[in-house]
Coordinates of C-alpha atoms in Angstrom, one line a residue:
M28 CA 0.1 0.1 -0.2
A29 CA 1.6 3.7 -1.2
P30 CA 1.9 5.6 1.7
G31 CA -0.8 8.2 2.2
T32 CA -3.6 6.0 0.4
A33 CA -6.9 4.5 2.2
D34 CA -6.4 0.9 3.6
S35 CA -9.4 -1.9 3.1
S36 CA -11.3 -0.2 6.0
G37 CA -11.3 3.4 4.3
T38 CA -9.2 4.7 7.0
L39 CA -6.2 7.3 5.2
R40 CA -2.8 6.2 6.5
P41 CA -0.1 9.1 7.1
P42 CA 3.4 8.5 4.8
G43 CA 5.6 6.0 6.6
T44 CA 3.0 4.0 8.5
A45 CA 1.4 0.4 8.3
G46 CA -1.5 -0.8 10.1
S47 CA -1.6 0.4 13.9
M48 CA -0.1 3.6 14.4
G49 CA 3.7 4.0 14.5
M50 CA 6.1 5.6 16.2
Q51 CA 3.4 7.0 18.4
S52 CA 6.2 8.0 21.3
M53 CA 8.1 9.8 18.8
A54 CA 5.7 11.4 16.7
A55 CA 3.6 13.1 20.1
A56 CA 7.5 14.1 21.0
M57 CA 8.1 16.2 17.8
A58 CA 4.6 17.2 17.4
S59 CA 4.5 18.5 21.1
E60 CA 7.6 20.4 20.3
Q61 CA 6.7 21.8 16.9
L62 CA 3.3 23.0 17.8
R63 CA 4.6 25.2 21.2
G64 CA 5.0 28.6 21.1
R65 CA 4.7 29.1 16.9
T66 CA 2.1 30.3 14.4
S67 CA 0.6 27.5 12.2
M68 CA 1.1 28.2 9.1
F69 CA -2.6 26.4 8.0
T70 CA -6.1 26.8 10.0
N71 CA -5.7 24.1 13.1
T72 CA -8.2 21.2 13.1
S73 CA -9.6 19.6 16.3
N74 CA -9.8 16.2 17.4
G75 CA -7.7 14.4 15.1
Q76 CA -9.6 15.5 12.1
P77 CA -8.8 17.1 8.8
S78 CA -9.1 20.8 7.9
A79 CA -11.0 22.3 5.3
P80 CA -8.9 21.5 1.7
M81 CA -6.4 23.8 1.0
V82 CA -5.9 25.8 -2.4
G83 CA -4.7 23.5 -5.2
V84 CA -1.8 24.2 -7.0
N85 CA -1.2 22.7 -10.8
A86 CA -4.3 20.6 -10.1
N87 CA -3.5 19.3 -6.9
E88 CA -5.6 19.4 -4.0
W89 CA -3.3 19.4 -1.1
T90 CA -4.8 18.8 2.7
R91 CA -3.4 19.0 6.0
Q92 CA -3.9 16.1 8.1
I93 CA -2.8 15.0 12.0
T94 CA -2.4 11.8 13.3
E95 CA -3.4 10.9 16.7
T96 CA -0.4 11.7 18.1
G97 CA -0.8 15.0 16.9
K98 CA 2.0 14.9 14.2
V99 CA 1.2 17.0 11.0
Y100 CA 1.4 15.5 7.5
F101 CA 0.0 16.7 4.3
F102 CA -2.0 14.4 1.8
N103 CA -2.5 15.3 -1.7
K104 CA -6.2 14.1 -2.9
S105 CA -5.8 14.2 -7.1
T106 CA -2.8 12.2 -6.6
G107 CA -2.4 10.2 -3.6
A108 CA 0.6 11.0 -2.4
S109 CA 1.7 12.2 0.9
Q110 CA 4.3 14.0 3.1
W111 CA 5.5 15.2 6.4
H112 CA 6.8 18.8 4.7
V113 CA 4.7 21.7 3.6
P114 CA 4.6 21.0 -0.3
N115 CA 7.1 23.2 -2.4
D116 CA 4.3 24.5 -4.4
L117 CA 2.4 25.6 -1.1
Y118 CA 5.4 27.4 0.3
K119 CA 6.6 28.6 -2.5
S120 CA 2.8 30.7 -3.4
R121 CA 2.8 31.4 0.5
C122 CA 6.4 32.7 1.6
L123 CA 8.1 33.6 -1.6
D124 CA 5.8 34.8 -4.0
P125 CA 7.2 34.4 -7.3
D126 CA 5.5 37.1 -9.1
K127 CA 7.3 39.7 -6.8
I128 CA 10.3 37.1 -6.5
L129 CA 11.4 37.1 -10.2
K130 CA 12.4 40.9 -10.4
Y131 CA 15.6 39.7 -7.8
T132 CA 16.3 36.7 -9.1
K133 CA 15.9 34.0 -11.8
V134 CA 13.4 31.2 -11.1
D135 CA 15.4 28.2 -10.8
E136 CA 16.9 30.4 -7.7
I137 CA 13.9 30.3 -5.9
I138 CA 14.4 29.4 -2.2
M139 CA 12.7 25.9 -1.4
P140 CA 11.5 24.9 2.2
S141 CA 14.7 23.0 2.9
T142 CA 17.0 26.2 1.9
A143 CA 14.7 28.5 4.5
H144 CA 15.1 26.0 7.2
A145 CA 18.6 26.0 7.1
M146 CA 19.2 29.9 6.7
K147 CA 16.1 31.1 8.7
G148 CA 15.8 28.2 10.8
V149 CA 12.3 27.6 10.6
D150 CA 10.0 24.4 10.7
C151 CA 8.8 24.0 7.1
V152 CA 6.2 21.8 8.3
M153 CA 4.6 23.9 10.7
E154 CA 5.1 27.5 10.5
A155 CA 6.3 30.6 7.7
P156 CA 9.0 33.0 8.7
T157 CA 7.7 36.2 9.9
G158 CA 7.6 39.1 7.4
T159 CA 6.7 37.1 5.0
N160 CA 6.6 38.9 1.7
S161 CA 8.5 41.5 2.9
R162 CA 11.5 43.1 1.1
E163 CA 13.6 42.5 4.2
L164 CA 13.0 38.9 4.1
R165 CA 13.4 38.2 0.1
D166 CA 16.6 40.2 0.1
S167 CA 18.3 38.6 3.3
M168 CA 17.0 35.3 1.9
L169 CA 18.7 36.2 -1.2
S170 CA 21.7 37.3 -0.2
H171 CA 22.2 34.6 2.1
F172 CA 21.7 32.3 -0.7
H173 CA 24.2 34.0 -3.2
S174 CA 27.0 33.6 -0.5
H175 CA 26.3 30.4 0.6
T176 CA 25.0 28.0 -2.5
R177 CA 26.8 30.1 -4.8
P178 CA 30.2 31.0 -3.6
E179 CA 32.6 33.1 -6.1
P180 CA 34.8 31.5 -8.3
P181 CA 38.2 30.5 -7.2
T182 CA 40.8 33.3 -8.1
E183 CA 43.5 31.8 -10.7
P184 CA 46.3 30.8 -9.1
Q185 CA 49.1 33.7 -9.4
V186 CA 51.6 32.5 -12.6
Q187 CA 55.6 33.5 -11.7
P188 CA 56.5 35.6 -14.7
P189 CA 58.9 34.1 -16.7
L190 CA 62.7 34.7 -16.6
E191 CA 63.6 38.1 -18.2
S192 CA 67.3 37.8 -20.0
T193 CA 69.8 40.6 -20.6
R194 CA 72.9 40.7 -22.0
L195 CA 76.4 40.4 -19.9
L196 CA 79.5 40.6 -20.8
S197 CA 81.3 37.1 -20.2
V198 CA 84.9 36.7 -19.7
T199 CA 86.7 33.4 -19.3
I200 CA 90.3 33.2 -18.3
L201 CA 91.1 30.4 -20.0
S202 CA 95.5 30.0 -19.0
A203 CA 99.3 31.3 -19.3
R204 CA 102.4 30.2 -20.1
G205 CA 105.8 30.9 -19.8
L206 CA 105.8 32.4 -16.5
R207 CA 108.6 33.5 -14.7
D208 CA 109.7 31.5 -11.3
A209 CA 109.1 33.9 -8.7
D210 CA 108.9 31.8 -5.4
F211 CA 111.3 32.3 -2.7
M212 CA 113.8 29.4 -3.4
P213 CA 113.9 29.1 -7.3
G214 CA 114.6 25.3 -8.5
S215 CA 112.7 23.8 -5.1
D216 CA 109.1 25.0 -6.2
K217 CA 107.3 26.9 -8.8
S218 CA 105.5 30.0 -8.8
D219 CA 101.5 29.3 -7.4
P220 CA 100.1 31.5 -10.2
Y221 CA 96.4 33.0 -10.3
C222 CA 94.8 35.8 -12.5
R223 CA 92.9 39.1 -11.5
C224 CA 90.6 40.4 -14.0
E225 CA 89.2 44.2 -13.4
I226 CA 87.2 47.1 -16.0
V227 CA 89.6 49.9 -16.1
G228 CA 88.8 52.8 -13.2
K229 CA 86.0 50.9 -11.7
P230 CA 88.0 49.1 -8.8
N231 CA 85.0 47.3 -7.6
S232 CA 84.2 45.4 -10.8
W233 CA 87.3 42.6 -10.4
F234 CA 87.3 39.1 -10.0
K235 CA 89.9 36.4 -9.7
T236 CA 90.7 32.7 -10.3
G237 CA 91.7 30.1 -7.9
V238 CA 95.6 29.5 -7.7
V239 CA 97.3 27.0 -9.1
R240 CA 100.2 25.3 -7.0
D241 CA 103.8 24.7 -8.6
C242 CA 103.0 25.7 -12.1
L243 CA 104.4 27.9 -14.7
D244 CA 102.0 26.9 -17.5
P245 CA 98.6 27.1 -15.2
V246 CA 94.9 26.1 -16.9
W247 CA 92.4 28.3 -14.9
N248 CA 89.2 28.1 -17.6
H249 CA 87.4 30.4 -15.0
T250 CA 84.8 32.2 -16.6
E251 CA 82.7 35.3 -14.6
L252 CA 80.2 38.2 -15.3
M253 CA 81.6 41.5 -15.3
E254 CA 77.5 43.1 -15.1
D255 CA 79.3 46.7 -14.8
Y256 CA 80.9 46.4 -18.3
E257 CA 80.1 49.3 -20.5
E258 CA 80.1 50.0 -24.0
G259 CA 84.0 51.9 -24.2
D260 CA 85.5 50.0 -21.1
V261 CA 88.8 48.5 -21.2
L262 CA 89.8 45.2 -19.4
M263 CA 93.1 44.6 -17.7
F264 CA 94.7 41.1 -17.0
S265 CA 97.5 40.8 -14.0
V266 CA 99.1 38.2 -13.0
Y267 CA 100.3 37.2 -9.4
D268 CA 102.4 35.0 -7.9
E269 CA 100.5 33.5 -4.5
D270 CA 102.7 33.4 -1.5
D271 CA 101.8 32.1 1.9
A272 CA 102.5 33.0 5.6
S273 CA 105.8 30.7 5.4
Q274 CA 107.2 32.0 2.4
N275 CA 106.6 35.9 3.5
K276 CA 108.1 34.8 6.8
N277 CA 111.3 33.8 5.0
A278 CA 110.9 37.2 2.6
S279 CA 111.1 39.2 5.9
I280 CA 114.0 37.6 7.2
S281 CA 115.9 38.0 3.8
Y282 CA 115.0 41.4 3.7
M283 CA 116.4 42.1 7.2
N284 CA 119.7 40.2 6.1
E285 CA 120.2 41.5 2.5
G286 CA 117.9 44.4 2.2
P287 CA 115.5 44.9 -0.5
S288 CA 115.4 43.4 -3.6
Q289 CA 112.8 42.0 -6.0
L290 CA 113.3 38.5 -4.9
F291 CA 112.0 38.7 -1.3
L292 CA 109.5 41.0 -1.6
D293 CA 106.7 40.4 0.9
G294 CA 103.5 39.3 -0.5
D295 CA 102.0 38.4 -3.6
E296 CA 104.2 38.4 -6.3
F297 CA 103.4 40.6 -10.0
L298 CA 103.9 38.2 -12.9
G299 CA 102.8 40.5 -15.7
R300 CA 99.9 41.8 -17.3
I301 CA 97.7 42.7 -20.5
V302 CA 95.2 45.8 -21.3
I303 CA 92.6 44.9 -23.9
S304 CA 90.8 47.4 -25.8
D305 CA 86.3 47.6 -25.7
D306 CA 87.2 46.9 -29.8
E307 CA 88.4 43.5 -28.6
V308 CA 86.4 42.8 -25.9
L309 CA 82.9 43.3 -28.1
R310 CA 84.0 41.2 -31.0
S311 CA 83.7 38.0 -29.5
S312 CA 87.5 36.8 -29.2
H313 CA 88.9 33.9 -28.3
S314 CA 92.9 35.2 -28.0
E315 CA 96.4 34.3 -26.5
Y316 CA 98.2 37.7 -25.6
P317 CA 101.6 38.2 -24.3
L318 CA 101.9 39.5 -21.0
E319 CA 103.6 42.8 -20.5
D320 CA 106.4 43.4 -17.3
A321 CA 106.5 39.7 -17.3
G322 CA 110.6 39.8 -16.6
K323 CA 113.6 40.2 -17.3
D324 CA 114.2 37.9 -20.7
I325 CA 110.6 36.5 -19.7
E326 CA 108.1 35.9 -22.7
A327 CA 104.7 34.8 -21.1
F328 CA 101.7 34.5 -22.9
I329 CA 97.7 34.4 -21.3
T330 CA 94.7 33.1 -23.8
V331 CA 91.2 35.3 -22.7
A332 CA 87.9 34.7 -24.3
T333 CA 85.2 37.7 -24.2
H334 CA 81.6 36.9 -25.4
V335 CA 78.3 39.2 -24.7
V336 CA 75.8 36.6 -24.2
A337 CA 72.4 36.2 -22.7
A338 CA 72.3 36.2 -19.0
F339 CA 69.2 35.4 -16.7
P340 CA 69.8 37.4 -13.3
G341 CA 66.3 36.3 -12.4
A342 CA 67.7 33.2 -11.4
L343 CA 70.0 34.2 -9.0
G344 CA 69.1 33.1 -5.3
L345 CA 66.7 30.0 -6.3
N346 CA 67.2 26.7 -5.2
T347 CA 68.3 24.4 -8.5
T348 CA 64.8 22.7 -8.8
D349 CA 62.9 25.6 -9.7
A350 CA 65.5 27.8 -11.6
L351 CA 65.9 24.6 -13.9
L352 CA 62.4 24.9 -14.2
E353 CA 62.4 28.6 -14.8
L354 CA 65.0 28.4 -17.2
K355 CA 63.3 25.8 -19.0
R356 CA 60.2 27.9 -19.7
V357 CA 62.7 30.7 -21.5
V358 CA 65.1 29.1 -23.7
R359 CA 65.1 27.1 -26.6
K360 CA 64.8 23.2 -26.2
D361 CA 68.0 22.9 -28.1
V362 CA 69.8 24.3 -25.5
E363 CA 71.0 22.6 -22.9
I364 CA 71.0 23.8 -19.2
L365 CA 74.5 22.6 -16.9
M366 CA 74.6 22.8 -13.5
Y367 CA 77.8 22.9 -11.5
E368 CA 79.1 23.0 -7.4
L369 CA 80.5 26.4 -7.4
P370 CA 84.3 25.0 -5.9
P371 CA 84.2 25.8 -1.9
E372 CA 87.0 27.5 -0.8
P373 CA 89.9 25.4 0.2
G374 CA 89.9 23.9 3.8
E375 CA 93.0 22.9 5.9
V376 CA 94.2 20.0 7.9
V377 CA 93.8 20.3 11.7
S378 CA 94.6 18.5 15.1
F379 CA 92.9 18.9 18.1
D380 CA 95.4 16.1 19.8
P381 CA 99.3 16.7 20.3
L382 CA 100.3 13.5 19.0
H383 CA 99.2 14.7 15.3
K384 CA 99.9 18.2 15.8
K385 CA 103.6 17.1 16.2
Q386 CA 103.6 14.1 14.1
G387 CA 101.0 14.8 11.3
Y388 CA 98.9 12.4 9.6
T389 CA 100.1 8.8 8.1
G390 CA 97.4 6.8 8.1
N391 CA 93.8 6.8 6.1
F392 CA 92.3 9.9 7.9
F393 CA 93.2 13.3 9.3
G394 CA 91.0 15.9 10.9
V395 CA 89.4 19.3 9.6
F396 CA 87.0 21.6 11.1
E397 CA 83.1 20.7 10.7
E398 CA 82.1 23.8 8.8
H399 CA 84.1 22.5 5.7
A400 CA 83.3 18.7 6.3
D401 CA 79.8 19.8 5.9
R402 CA 80.5 20.2 2.1
L403 CA 81.3 16.7 1.4
E404 CA 79.8 13.4 1.1
P405 CA 81.0 10.0 1.0
G406 CA 82.5 9.4 -2.8
C407 CA 83.6 12.7 -3.4
S408 CA 87.6 13.5 -3.8
I409 CA 89.7 16.0 -2.1
T410 CA 93.1 16.9 -3.2
V411 CA 96.0 17.7 -0.7
N412 CA 99.9 17.5 -0.9
K413 CA 100.1 16.8 -4.7
Q414 CA 97.7 13.6 -4.4
T415 CA 93.9 13.0 -4.5
L416 CA 91.9 10.9 -2.2
V417 CA 88.5 9.7 -1.9
V418 CA 86.6 10.0 0.8
D419 CA 85.2 6.7 2.6
Q420 CA 83.2 8.3 5.5
I421 CA 82.9 11.4 7.7
G422 CA 83.6 10.5 11.5
P423 CA 80.9 11.8 14.1
A424 CA 81.4 14.8 16.1
D425 CA 82.9 14.8 19.7
V426 CA 82.9 17.2 22.1
K427 CA 86.4 16.2 23.2
H428 CA 87.7 17.2 19.5
Q429 CA 87.7 21.1 19.2
V430 CA 90.2 23.3 18.4
K431 CA 89.2 26.9 20.0
G432 CA 85.7 26.4 20.5
A433 CA 85.2 24.7 16.8
Q434 CA 84.3 21.3 16.1
V435 CA 87.2 19.5 14.4
R436 CA 85.5 16.2 12.4
Y437 CA 87.6 13.1 11.1
L438 CA 87.7 12.7 6.9
Y439 CA 88.6 8.8 6.3
F440 CA 89.7 7.7 3.0
T441 CA 89.7 4.7 1.1
T442 CA 93.1 4.4 0.2
P443 CA 96.4 5.4 2.7
I444 CA 97.7 9.0 2.8
K445 CA 101.0 8.8 0.7
G446 CA 103.7 10.5 3.0
C447 CA 102.3 13.0 5.8
I448 CA 99.7 15.3 6.1
R449 CA 100.6 18.1 8.6
D450 CA 98.6 20.5 10.6
K451 CA 97.4 24.2 8.3
M452 CA 98.3 21.9 5.0
Q453 CA 95.3 23.3 2.7
W454 CA 93.0 21.0 1.0
K455 CA 89.7 21.4 -1.5
K456 CA 87.2 19.3 -3.1
V457 CA 87.7 18.5 -6.5
V458 CA 84.1 19.5 -8.7
Q459 CA 83.2 18.6 -12.3
T460 CA 83.9 21.7 -14.3
P461 CA 82.6 22.9 -17.6
E462 CA 84.7 21.5 -20.9
P463 CA 86.5 24.5 -22.0
G464 CA 85.2 26.9 -24.8
F465 CA 81.7 28.7 -26.0
N466 CA 78.9 26.9 -26.7
E467 CA 76.0 28.6 -27.8
K468 CA 73.4 25.7 -27.2
R469 CA 74.2 25.6 -23.7
I470 CA 73.3 27.5 -20.1
I471 CA 75.9 27.5 -17.2
L472 CA 74.3 27.3 -14.0
W473 CA 76.6 27.3 -10.7
Y474 CA 75.0 26.7 -7.7
D475 CA 76.4 26.3 -3.8
G476 CA 76.3 22.7 -2.6
L477 CA 75.6 23.6 0.8
T478 CA 72.2 24.7 0.6
H479 CA 71.9 24.1 -3.3
E480 CA 71.0 27.9 -4.2
V481 CA 72.1 29.5 -7.6
V482 CA 75.2 31.6 -6.5
R483 CA 76.3 33.0 -10.0
I484 CA 74.1 34.5 -12.8
P485 CA 73.3 31.6 -15.3
H486 CA 74.1 32.5 -18.8
I487 CA 74.2 31.2 -22.6
G488 CA 78.0 29.8 -22.7

């Protein structure tokens, strides 16, 4: 038997009941709560008898019925349907007059009883909201409807603008040959040359290469961008021999004993220079030049290359992952992006115990400061005392292993040390470097090995 139809005895059943009246206790409680202190939407009946027929909508005739327990439901005489809540047609015509609401909203946005109940706290079975058909009610409900049921579409995520390129001067100091031996005792070792480049008249525009130990024909292959270069500027390349503290000490003693001479000057010693005009710089040259003031009867040469290249300053400071993605957005597909770890500053061998301070290290390990060990990992290589060692593992930190408050950790190597490694000897990490020469189909990206942030402006080359 369908809900709301008459059974064989002619008794009208409310929806959800069968035979005797079910759910009486729950229905009585609900009806008691609903009826208390509320304004009826319809004319009440007495003794559980149905009220007068209600206004029909679309040829449907709804009547309000009350069960024996006082619970209200609605029955449609035309269709035989029954339901607990007010029919949508009746509620819409009574609370939100369609003729008046159409000028405020679209037809498919007219608020049904469930929406009104959620927004206004109204029991759609028993009552209508106060202020029925008032402009205030309509505006309030429509405002709530639009703000809660039709939220504004989410804003599109902000897209990072693509990296912009600019034209900068790329300078590569490739090599030198035939340099003068300027060390304290000629024959025992050789010069430790490095080269410095600067824009003449712009003292803050300089950079320098690393030092190549005991070599008169050094290969540096060092490239930098000169952001301050302007058309008409002149470049000067100067080569020096680096002297360490012990060499300077010996030079000072000799100076006191023998008087001043070029051989025993304190500090880094000049080995020659060359000045290149803007015409040569801007023609993207790769040339070898004779060094001026290289020394008596000395013929020395230096090879440098200059190119005006596309560079991407906006990538500076990005982590390598983000920088790689951003560069791929703006460069041609046939351009390869190559990443290289910037060579860290050299470290030095240190000892926290008297034995190694006195005798040095002869096994397969030595001590370094923790700040330098942090840039290493098992499998990487270092050079020290003219030999290359592969790191096997890095020893743990021990609070007892300190030098002047700085933590010392041991580096263990895969092979024994040749000879003896002593305190204050310099060592450096071996890192990959770009192939020499200019290549217009590659971008060079230098990053810090500890932070993995881009530390030099990426550029074509």
